[in-house]
Amino acid sequence: MDLRRIRLGNTVFEGRNNAYLLPGEETTLVDVGASLDEIRADLDAGLAEADLDVTDVDQILLTHWHADHSGLAGELQAESGAVVRAHEADAPLVAGEESAVSAERDLRQRRFEEWGLPEAKRAELADYLDTHEDLAGDPADVVTMTDGDRIPAGDGELEVVHLPGHAAGLVAFAFDADGDGRQNGGREQAFVGDAILPKYTPNVGGADLRVERPLETYVDSLRTLVDRDLSRALPGHRDPIEDPSARARTILDHHRDRTRRVVDVLDEHGPLDAWTVSARLFGELENIHILHGPGEAWAHLDHLVHADVVERDDRAYRLVESDPDVSALFPE
């Protein structure tokens, strides 16, 4: 499959975004970056290097709804007539449906109450989010997709692999890298969005508040990636991952270690709310981390609650098992 990486600037969020171009019978972009003039210029330049422009794009596939991956979709669709596809869980947000946007905002406020987020930090986060609201760009008309769908793209075909956790509708797009097919022992590659990243660990709990039991959900997605045994992963940020299964295992180890730290914090200082646990883990939080920090702490606390290691009373979490086997919460 002919594919080209288009590197997009991004001084917001994790940085160094990628869009991927699959030219051919069904010219396709996988992710498109945030709605900023400089990012649009990067995208146009990448298309021009392939002797294409926006009007040649037939299809836009989104790994998930976050603005740094989907923000330009509506604008590009208006210029090209391209079909925009997103997983059914994320499509309403990409489409800008008021009911979905409003529900996400209401959920955010409920979570802030549950986490014990201080009013001053809520105001600081609100200012930050308001300042960056335009990154989401224009709404798009979205065609939904779901796990297992096969979508013509470029001169080949992609399989949709649902990997929720970082976002409810996050998907990878897997393809046969060598023409042999998995059934004949061939190895796959996949566009993985933010399911795994080469440097950072994708945020869980704060990045998409709609995900139920976020850490458990994400751990299941990491196991799916390990089992898939991809030969190469093409992430939404930075450079390709040459051993995706090993990277997924490293992220699993990271979450085991963080869960142990949460247990230690509660053992020494508890009972505590999620905001205070996050302060013990990460220190002073600013900007988007005011959302991601307590969200991450809450995801681990929630995992411990469902394992009967921790109990919650209103906002406070208390350790009920003094020496839990944390490794057993992340079985191989």
mmCIF file of C-alpha atoms in Angstrom:
data_model
loop_
_atom_site.group_PDB
_atom_site.id
_atom_site.type_symbol
_atom_site.label_atom_id
_atom_site.label_comp_id
_atom_site.label_asym_id
_atom_site.label_seq_id
_atom_site.Cartn_x
_atom_site.Cartn_y
_atom_site.Cartn_z
ATOM 1 C CA MET A 1 0.000 0.000 0.000
ATOM 2 C CA ASP A 2 1.333 3.408 -1.008
ATOM 3 C CA LEU A 3 1.258 5.715 2.006
ATOM 4 C CA ARG A 4 2.903 8.981 2.934
ATOM 5 C CA ARG A 5 3.240 10.638 6.315
ATOM 6 C CA ILE A 6 2.442 14.360 6.438
ATOM 7 C CA ARG A 7 4.004 15.953 9.487
ATOM 8 C CA LEU A 8 1.866 18.620 11.093
ATOM 9 C CA GLY A 9 3.048 21.247 13.521
ATOM 10 C CA ASN A 10 1.306 21.345 16.880
ATOM 11 C CA THR A 11 2.308 23.483 19.832
ATOM 12 C CA VAL A 12 -0.856 22.396 21.675
ATOM 13 C CA PHE A 13 -1.434 19.093 23.479
ATOM 14 C CA GLU A 14 1.141 16.346 22.836
ATOM 15 C CA GLY A 15 2.714 17.890 19.750
ATOM 16 C CA ARG A 16 4.139 16.674 16.428
ATOM 17 C CA ASN A 17 0.932 15.417 14.862
ATOM 18 C CA ASN A 18 0.796 13.146 11.831
ATOM 19 C CA ALA A 19 -1.670 12.884 9.001
ATOM 20 C CA TYR A 20 -1.301 9.973 6.603
ATOM 21 C CA LEU A 21 -2.033 10.122 2.891
ATOM 22 C CA LEU A 22 -3.078 7.046 0.933
ATOM 23 C CA PRO A 23 -3.231 8.092 -2.731
ATOM 24 C CA GLY A 24 -5.005 5.947 -5.282
ATOM 25 C CA GLU A 25 -8.447 5.000 -6.438
ATOM 26 C CA GLU A 26 -9.886 6.150 -3.084
ATOM 27 C CA THR A 27 -7.485 8.919 -2.057
ATOM 28 C CA THR A 28 -7.650 8.975 1.719
ATOM 29 C CA LEU A 29 -6.356 11.025 4.627
ATOM 30 C CA VAL A 30 -6.065 9.383 8.036
ATOM 31 C CA ASP A 31 -6.445 12.226 10.566
ATOM 32 C CA VAL A 32 -6.106 15.852 9.574
ATOM 33 C CA GLY A 33 -4.860 17.894 12.540
ATOM 34 C CA ALA A 34 -6.282 20.847 14.426
ATOM 35 C CA SER A 35 -8.050 23.751 12.756
ATOM 36 C CA LEU A 36 -5.155 26.210 12.588
ATOM 37 C CA ASP A 37 -3.852 28.102 9.556
ATOM 38 C CA GLU A 38 -0.314 26.820 10.025
ATOM 39 C CA ILE A 39 -1.487 23.206 10.256
ATOM 40 C CA ARG A 40 -3.620 23.617 7.145
ATOM 41 C CA ALA A 41 -0.511 24.947 5.382
ATOM 42 C CA ASP A 42 1.452 21.846 6.470
ATOM 43 C CA LEU A 43 -1.315 19.597 5.156
ATOM 44 C CA ASP A 44 -1.532 21.430 1.831
ATOM 45 C CA ALA A 45 2.248 21.186 1.429
ATOM 46 C CA GLY A 46 2.175 17.441 2.096
ATOM 47 C CA LEU A 47 -0.540 16.950 -0.503
ATOM 48 C CA ALA A 48 1.394 19.070 -3.008
ATOM 49 C CA GLU A 49 4.455 16.839 -2.574
ATOM 50 C CA ALA A 50 2.262 14.014 -3.876
ATOM 51 C CA ASP A 51 1.036 16.229 -6.753
ATOM 52 C CA LEU A 52 -2.390 16.452 -5.126
ATOM 53 C CA ASP A 53 -4.529 19.114 -3.521
ATOM 54 C CA VAL A 54 -7.518 19.080 -1.211
ATOM 55 C CA THR A 55 -9.989 18.620 -4.061
ATOM 56 C CA ASP A 56 -8.365 15.243 -4.834
ATOM 57 C CA VAL A 57 -9.218 13.828 -1.393
ATOM 58 C CA ASP A 58 -12.077 11.326 -1.539
ATOM 59 C CA GLN A 59 -12.168 10.252 2.090
ATOM 60 C CA ILE A 60 -11.076 11.325 5.576
ATOM 61 C CA LEU A 61 -10.750 8.631 8.240
ATOM 62 C CA LEU A 62 -10.526 9.815 11.842
ATOM 63 C CA THR A 63 -8.902 7.751 14.554
ATOM 64 C CA HIS A 64 -10.860 9.697 17.200
ATOM 65 C CA TRP A 65 -12.676 12.940 17.929
ATOM 66 C CA HIS A 66 -9.955 15.015 19.613
ATOM 67 C CA ALA A 67 -9.386 18.321 17.842
ATOM 68 C CA ASP A 68 -5.711 17.713 17.084
ATOM 69 C CA HIS A 69 -6.832 14.769 14.930
ATOM 70 C CA SER A 70 -10.197 15.893 13.566
ATOM 71 C CA GLY A 71 -10.240 19.691 13.631
ATOM 72 C CA LEU A 72 -9.785 20.310 9.895
ATOM 73 C CA ALA A 73 -12.229 17.605 8.783
ATOM 74 C CA GLY A 74 -15.231 19.888 8.273
ATOM 75 C CA GLU A 75 -13.246 22.506 6.375
ATOM 76 C CA LEU A 76 -11.631 19.939 4.097
ATOM 77 C CA GLN A 77 -14.949 18.217 3.474
ATOM 78 C CA ALA A 78 -16.545 21.511 2.433
ATOM 79 C CA GLU A 79 -13.792 22.072 -0.148
ATOM 80 C CA SER A 80 -13.426 18.534 -1.476
ATOM 81 C CA GLY A 81 -16.723 16.773 -0.893
ATOM 82 C CA ALA A 82 -14.767 14.024 0.859
ATOM 83 C CA VAL A 83 -16.574 11.443 2.969
ATOM 84 C CA VAL A 84 -15.634 11.809 6.655
ATOM 85 C CA ARG A 85 -15.747 8.607 8.702
ATOM 86 C CA ALA A 86 -15.508 8.235 12.485
ATOM 87 C CA HIS A 87 -16.414 5.501 14.937
ATOM 88 C CA GLU A 88 -20.053 5.564 15.963
ATOM 89 C CA ALA A 89 -19.120 6.544 19.540
ATOM 90 C CA ASP A 90 -17.232 9.666 18.425
ATOM 91 C CA ALA A 91 -19.216 10.670 15.344
ATOM 92 C CA PRO A 92 -21.701 12.944 17.189
ATOM 93 C CA LEU A 93 -18.845 15.049 18.599
ATOM 94 C CA VAL A 94 -17.095 15.308 15.222
ATOM 95 C CA ALA A 95 -20.432 16.327 13.714
ATOM 96 C CA GLY A 96 -20.857 18.984 16.387
ATOM 97 C CA GLU A 97 -24.248 17.656 17.474
ATOM 98 C CA GLU A 98 -25.442 20.005 20.196
ATOM 99 C CA SER A 99 -26.859 17.207 22.343
ATOM 100 C CA ALA A 100 -23.496 15.383 22.318
ATOM 101 C CA VAL A 101 -21.460 18.534 22.974
ATOM 102 C CA SER A 102 -23.799 19.576 25.793
ATOM 103 C CA ALA A 103 -23.763 16.106 27.352
ATOM 104 C CA GLU A 104 -19.954 16.075 27.329
ATOM 105 C CA ARG A 105 -19.830 19.482 29.043
ATOM 106 C CA ASP A 106 -22.377 18.425 31.670
ATOM 107 C CA LEU A 107 -20.419 15.249 32.358
ATOM 108 C CA ARG A 108 -17.277 17.334 32.799
ATOM 109 C CA GLN A 109 -18.941 19.379 35.538
ATOM 110 C CA ARG A 110 -20.183 16.245 37.311
ATOM 111 C CA ARG A 111 -16.729 14.727 37.214
ATOM 112 C CA PHE A 112 -15.203 17.919 38.646
ATOM 113 C CA GLU A 113 -17.581 17.646 41.595
ATOM 114 C CA GLU A 114 -16.747 13.976 42.088
ATOM 115 C CA TRP A 115 -13.010 14.614 41.889
ATOM 116 C CA GLY A 116 -13.018 17.579 44.282
ATOM 117 C CA LEU A 117 -11.564 19.995 41.735
ATOM 118 C CA PRO A 118 -11.013 23.412 43.405
ATOM 119 C CA GLU A 119 -13.024 26.312 42.008
ATOM 120 C CA ALA A 120 -9.895 28.293 41.094
ATOM 121 C CA LYS A 121 -8.586 25.374 39.048
ATOM 122 C CA ARG A 122 -11.958 24.920 37.347
ATOM 123 C CA ALA A 123 -11.854 28.571 36.285
ATOM 124 C CA GLU A 124 -8.271 28.237 35.037
ATOM 125 C CA LEU A 125 -9.178 25.162 32.985
ATOM 126 C CA ALA A 126 -12.309 26.838 31.591
ATOM 127 C CA ASP A 127 -10.218 29.781 30.397
ATOM 128 C CA TYR A 128 -7.761 27.418 28.735
ATOM 129 C CA LEU A 129 -10.467 25.391 26.994
ATOM 130 C CA ASP A 130 -12.274 28.530 25.828
ATOM 131 C CA THR A 131 -9.021 29.852 24.351
ATOM 132 C CA HIS A 132 -8.533 26.633 22.357
ATOM 133 C CA GLU A 133 -12.144 25.987 21.391
ATOM 134 C CA ASP A 134 -11.541 26.979 17.742
ATOM 135 C CA LEU A 135 -9.154 24.047 17.277
ATOM 136 C CA ALA A 136 -12.184 21.804 16.746
ATOM 137 C CA GLY A 137 -12.996 23.643 13.517
ATOM 138 C CA ASP A 138 -16.188 23.298 11.517
ATOM 139 C CA PRO A 139 -18.547 20.364 12.096
ATOM 140 C CA ALA A 140 -18.475 17.617 9.468
ATOM 141 C CA ASP A 141 -21.130 15.359 8.023
ATOM 142 C CA VAL A 142 -19.982 12.007 9.383
ATOM 143 C CA VAL A 143 -20.476 8.455 8.183
ATOM 144 C CA THR A 144 -20.140 6.069 11.116
ATOM 145 C CA MET A 145 -18.013 2.943 11.262
ATOM 146 C CA THR A 146 -17.562 0.206 13.839
ATOM 147 C CA ASP A 147 -15.170 -2.560 14.822
ATOM 148 C CA GLY A 148 -14.453 -5.021 12.032
ATOM 149 C CA ASP A 149 -15.602 -2.801 9.162
ATOM 150 C CA ARG A 150 -13.430 -2.979 6.050
ATOM 151 C CA ILE A 151 -12.989 0.288 4.182
ATOM 152 C CA PRO A 152 -11.449 0.791 0.735
ATOM 153 C CA ALA A 153 -8.614 3.322 1.028
ATOM 154 C CA GLY A 154 -5.951 4.321 -1.476
ATOM 155 C CA ASP A 155 -5.528 1.242 -3.642
ATOM 156 C CA GLY A 156 -6.116 -1.166 -0.761
ATOM 157 C CA GLU A 157 -8.350 -1.845 2.189
ATOM 158 C CA LEU A 158 -8.257 -1.009 5.899
ATOM 159 C CA GLU A 159 -9.817 -2.923 8.793
ATOM 160 C CA VAL A 160 -11.353 -0.895 11.615
ATOM 161 C CA VAL A 161 -10.071 -2.042 15.030
ATOM 162 C CA HIS A 162 -11.866 -0.448 17.990
ATOM 163 C CA LEU A 163 -9.397 0.423 20.774
ATOM 164 C CA PRO A 164 -11.304 2.502 23.357
ATOM 165 C CA GLY A 165 -9.718 3.996 26.447
ATOM 166 C CA HIS A 166 -8.063 7.267 25.532
ATOM 167 C CA ALA A 167 -11.316 8.019 23.667
ATOM 168 C CA ALA A 168 -14.571 6.112 23.526
ATOM 169 C CA GLY A 169 -14.458 5.807 19.747
ATOM 170 C CA LEU A 170 -10.723 5.513 19.173
ATOM 171 C CA VAL A 171 -9.918 3.139 16.336
ATOM 172 C CA ALA A 172 -6.890 1.823 14.527
ATOM 173 C CA PHE A 173 -6.880 1.077 10.815
ATOM 174 C CA ALA A 174 -5.023 -2.173 10.109
ATOM 175 C CA PHE A 175 -3.762 -3.250 6.725
ATOM 176 C CA ASP A 176 -1.747 -6.043 5.147
ATOM 177 C CA ALA A 177 1.762 -4.675 4.920
ATOM 178 C CA ASP A 178 3.330 -7.307 2.686
ATOM 179 C CA GLY A 179 0.499 -8.823 0.673
ATOM 180 C CA ASP A 180 0.632 -12.226 2.378
ATOM 181 C CA GLY A 181 -2.365 -11.726 4.652
ATOM 182 C CA ARG A 182 -2.589 -12.728 8.307
ATOM 183 C CA GLN A 183 -4.029 -16.110 7.427
ATOM 184 C CA ASN A 184 -0.796 -16.906 5.560
ATOM 185 C CA GLY A 185 1.482 -15.671 8.306
ATOM 186 C CA GLY A 186 1.777 -12.110 7.010
ATOM 187 C CA ARG A 187 2.322 -9.181 9.332
ATOM 188 C CA GLU A 188 0.067 -6.171 9.619
ATOM 189 C CA GLN A 189 0.709 -2.505 10.093
ATOM 190 C CA ALA A 190 -1.849 -0.094 11.487
ATOM 191 C CA PHE A 191 -2.593 3.577 11.858
ATOM 192 C CA VAL A 192 -3.168 3.678 15.625
ATOM 193 C CA GLY A 193 -3.961 7.309 16.453
ATOM 194 C CA ASP A 194 -3.320 7.789 20.174
ATOM 195 C CA ALA A 195 -3.895 4.164 21.193
ATOM 196 C CA ILE A 196 -0.142 3.902 21.738
ATOM 197 C CA LEU A 197 2.475 6.605 21.277
ATOM 198 C CA PRO A 198 6.245 6.269 20.929
ATOM 199 C CA LYS A 199 7.164 8.667 23.750
ATOM 200 C CA TYR A 200 4.213 9.627 25.931
ATOM 201 C CA THR A 201 1.619 7.433 27.590
ATOM 202 C CA PRO A 202 -1.847 8.395 26.296
ATOM 203 C CA ASN A 203 -4.009 9.974 28.969
ATOM 204 C CA VAL A 204 -6.787 7.782 30.343
ATOM 205 C CA GLY A 205 -9.684 9.103 32.393
ATOM 206 C CA GLY A 206 -9.418 12.795 31.552
ATOM 207 C CA ALA A 207 -9.045 12.716 27.776
ATOM 208 C CA ASP A 208 -12.587 11.393 27.279
ATOM 209 C CA LEU A 209 -14.870 11.466 30.290
ATOM 210 C CA ARG A 210 -17.486 9.333 28.518
ATOM 211 C CA VAL A 211 -15.434 6.143 28.854
ATOM 212 C CA GLU A 212 -16.795 3.851 31.563
ATOM 213 C CA ARG A 213 -14.178 2.042 33.670
ATOM 214 C CA PRO A 214 -11.502 3.804 31.615
ATOM 215 C CA LEU A 215 -8.375 2.035 32.829
ATOM 216 C CA GLU A 216 -9.876 -1.442 32.502
ATOM 217 C CA THR A 217 -11.140 -0.507 29.038
ATOM 218 C CA TYR A 218 -7.746 0.790 27.969
ATOM 219 C CA VAL A 219 -5.926 -2.249 29.352
ATOM 220 C CA ASP A 220 -8.171 -4.464 27.230
ATOM 221 C CA SER A 221 -7.266 -2.378 24.166
ATOM 222 C CA LEU A 222 -3.563 -2.719 24.927
ATOM 223 C CA ARG A 223 -4.001 -6.483 25.143
ATOM 224 C CA THR A 224 -5.735 -6.395 21.770
ATOM 225 C CA LEU A 225 -2.685 -4.660 20.304
ATOM 226 C CA VAL A 226 -0.326 -7.179 21.876
ATOM 227 C CA ASP A 227 -2.369 -10.061 20.466
ATOM 228 C CA ARG A 228 -2.560 -8.403 17.063
ATOM 229 C CA ASP A 229 1.262 -8.554 16.879
ATOM 230 C CA LEU A 230 1.611 -5.706 14.404
ATOM 231 C CA SER A 231 4.882 -5.370 12.539
ATOM 232 C CA ARG A 232 4.680 -1.584 12.737
ATOM 233 C CA ALA A 233 2.367 1.076 14.178
ATOM 234 C CA LEU A 234 1.878 4.494 12.639
ATOM 235 C CA PRO A 235 0.829 6.762 15.526
ATOM 236 C CA GLY A 236 -0.948 10.089 15.578
ATOM 237 C CA HIS A 237 2.148 11.798 16.996
ATOM 238 C CA ARG A 238 5.858 11.523 16.350
ATOM 239 C CA ASP A 239 7.631 8.623 14.648
ATOM 240 C CA PRO A 240 6.578 5.058 13.717
ATOM 241 C CA ILE A 241 6.662 2.382 16.418
ATOM 242 C CA GLU A 242 8.684 -0.578 15.163
ATOM 243 C CA ASP A 243 7.625 -3.057 17.869
ATOM 244 C CA PRO A 244 4.041 -2.145 18.801
ATOM 245 C CA SER A 245 3.486 -5.165 21.053
ATOM 246 C CA ALA A 246 6.534 -4.273 23.134
ATOM 247 C CA ARG A 247 5.374 -0.663 23.359
ATOM 248 C CA ALA A 248 1.913 -1.790 24.507
ATOM 249 C CA ARG A 249 3.526 -3.978 27.187
ATOM 250 C CA THR A 250 5.633 -1.018 28.347
ATOM 251 C CA ILE A 251 2.489 1.077 28.735
ATOM 252 C CA LEU A 252 0.859 -1.757 30.696
ATOM 253 C CA ASP A 253 3.904 -1.767 33.005
ATOM 254 C CA HIS A 254 3.543 1.995 33.390
ATOM 255 C CA HIS A 255 -0.053 1.608 34.562
ATOM 256 C CA ARG A 256 0.886 -1.159 37.013
ATOM 257 C CA ASP A 257 3.518 1.139 38.504
ATOM 258 C CA ARG A 258 1.116 4.087 38.674
ATOM 259 C CA THR A 259 -1.511 1.953 40.381
ATOM 260 C CA ARG A 260 1.077 0.959 42.989
ATOM 261 C CA ARG A 261 1.813 4.653 43.538
ATOM 262 C CA VAL A 262 -1.888 5.366 44.023
ATOM 263 C CA VAL A 263 -2.076 2.577 46.615
ATOM 264 C CA ASP A 264 0.974 4.027 48.403
ATOM 265 C CA VAL A 265 -0.552 7.527 48.432
ATOM 266 C CA LEU A 266 -3.789 6.245 49.965
ATOM 267 C CA ASP A 267 -1.889 4.092 52.449
ATOM 268 C CA GLU A 268 0.152 7.053 53.661
ATOM 269 C CA HIS A 269 -2.304 9.946 53.337
ATOM 270 C CA GLY A 270 -5.821 8.610 52.728
ATOM 271 C CA PRO A 271 -8.753 8.924 52.595
ATOM 272 C CA LEU A 272 -8.357 11.400 49.697
ATOM 273 C CA ASP A 273 -10.349 12.682 46.763
ATOM 274 C CA ALA A 274 -9.124 12.227 43.190
ATOM 275 C CA TRP A 275 -7.827 15.796 42.921
ATOM 276 C CA THR A 276 -5.630 15.386 46.005
ATOM 277 C CA VAL A 277 -4.347 12.009 44.812
ATOM 278 C CA SER A 278 -3.396 13.635 41.500
ATOM 279 C CA ALA A 279 -1.569 16.414 43.366
ATOM 280 C CA ARG A 280 0.417 13.771 45.250
ATOM 281 C CA LEU A 281 1.235 12.012 41.969
ATOM 282 C CA PHE A 282 1.927 14.957 39.669
ATOM 283 C CA GLY A 283 2.355 18.113 41.772
ATOM 284 C CA GLU A 284 0.975 21.462 40.602
ATOM 285 C CA LEU A 285 -1.194 21.144 37.491
ATOM 286 C CA GLU A 286 -1.827 23.784 34.832
ATOM 287 C CA ASN A 287 -3.738 24.156 31.568
ATOM 288 C CA ILE A 288 -5.055 20.897 30.074
ATOM 289 C CA HIS A 289 -3.324 18.901 32.824
ATOM 290 C CA ILE A 290 -5.917 20.245 35.284
ATOM 291 C CA LEU A 291 -8.253 17.876 33.432
ATOM 292 C CA HIS A 292 -5.841 15.076 32.583
ATOM 293 C CA GLY A 293 -4.152 14.788 35.999
ATOM 294 C CA PRO A 294 -7.179 14.066 38.192
ATOM 295 C CA GLY A 295 -8.709 12.101 35.322
ATOM 296 C CA GLU A 296 -5.702 9.784 35.332
ATOM 297 C CA ALA A 297 -5.842 9.468 39.119
ATOM 298 C CA TRP A 298 -9.583 8.764 38.972
ATOM 299 C CA ALA A 299 -9.094 6.059 36.318
ATOM 300 C CA HIS A 300 -6.702 4.207 38.633
ATOM 301 C CA LEU A 301 -8.877 4.747 41.702
ATOM 302 C CA ASP A 302 -11.884 3.452 39.768
ATOM 303 C CA HIS A 303 -9.894 0.360 38.775
ATOM 304 C CA LEU A 304 -9.028 -0.267 42.431
ATOM 305 C CA VAL A 305 -12.642 0.223 43.529
ATOM 306 C CA HIS A 306 -13.871 -2.427 41.096
ATOM 307 C CA ALA A 307 -11.158 -4.781 42.398
ATOM 308 C CA ASP A 308 -12.401 -4.246 46.000
ATOM 309 C CA VAL A 309 -9.024 -2.825 47.003
ATOM 310 C CA VAL A 310 -10.392 0.684 47.585
ATOM 311 C CA GLU A 311 -13.798 1.948 48.624
ATOM 312 C CA ARG A 312 -15.319 5.321 47.854
ATOM 313 C CA ASP A 313 -17.350 7.376 50.318
ATOM 314 C CA ASP A 314 -18.737 10.456 48.570
ATOM 315 C CA ARG A 315 -15.556 12.060 47.115
ATOM 316 C CA ALA A 316 -13.043 10.262 49.313
ATOM 317 C CA TYR A 317 -11.249 7.029 48.468
ATOM 318 C CA ARG A 318 -9.994 4.775 51.248
ATOM 319 C CA LEU A 319 -7.706 1.762 51.033
ATOM 320 C CA VAL A 320 -9.442 -1.351 52.401
ATOM 321 C CA GLU A 321 -6.784 -3.902 51.483
ATOM 322 C CA SER A 322 -3.484 -2.973 53.055
ATOM 323 C CA ASP A 323 -1.172 -4.978 50.801
ATOM 324 C CA PRO A 324 -2.969 -5.647 47.505
ATOM 325 C CA ASP A 325 -1.453 -7.703 44.702
ATOM 326 C CA VAL A 326 -1.412 -4.933 42.092
ATOM 327 C CA SER A 327 0.103 -7.188 39.444
ATOM 328 C CA ALA A 328 -2.989 -9.386 39.640
ATOM 329 C CA LEU A 329 -5.056 -6.378 38.511
ATOM 330 C CA PHE A 330 -3.109 -6.370 35.222
ATOM 331 C CA PRO A 331 -2.838 -10.048 34.270
ATOM 332 C CA GLU A 332 -0.619 -10.944 31.338
#
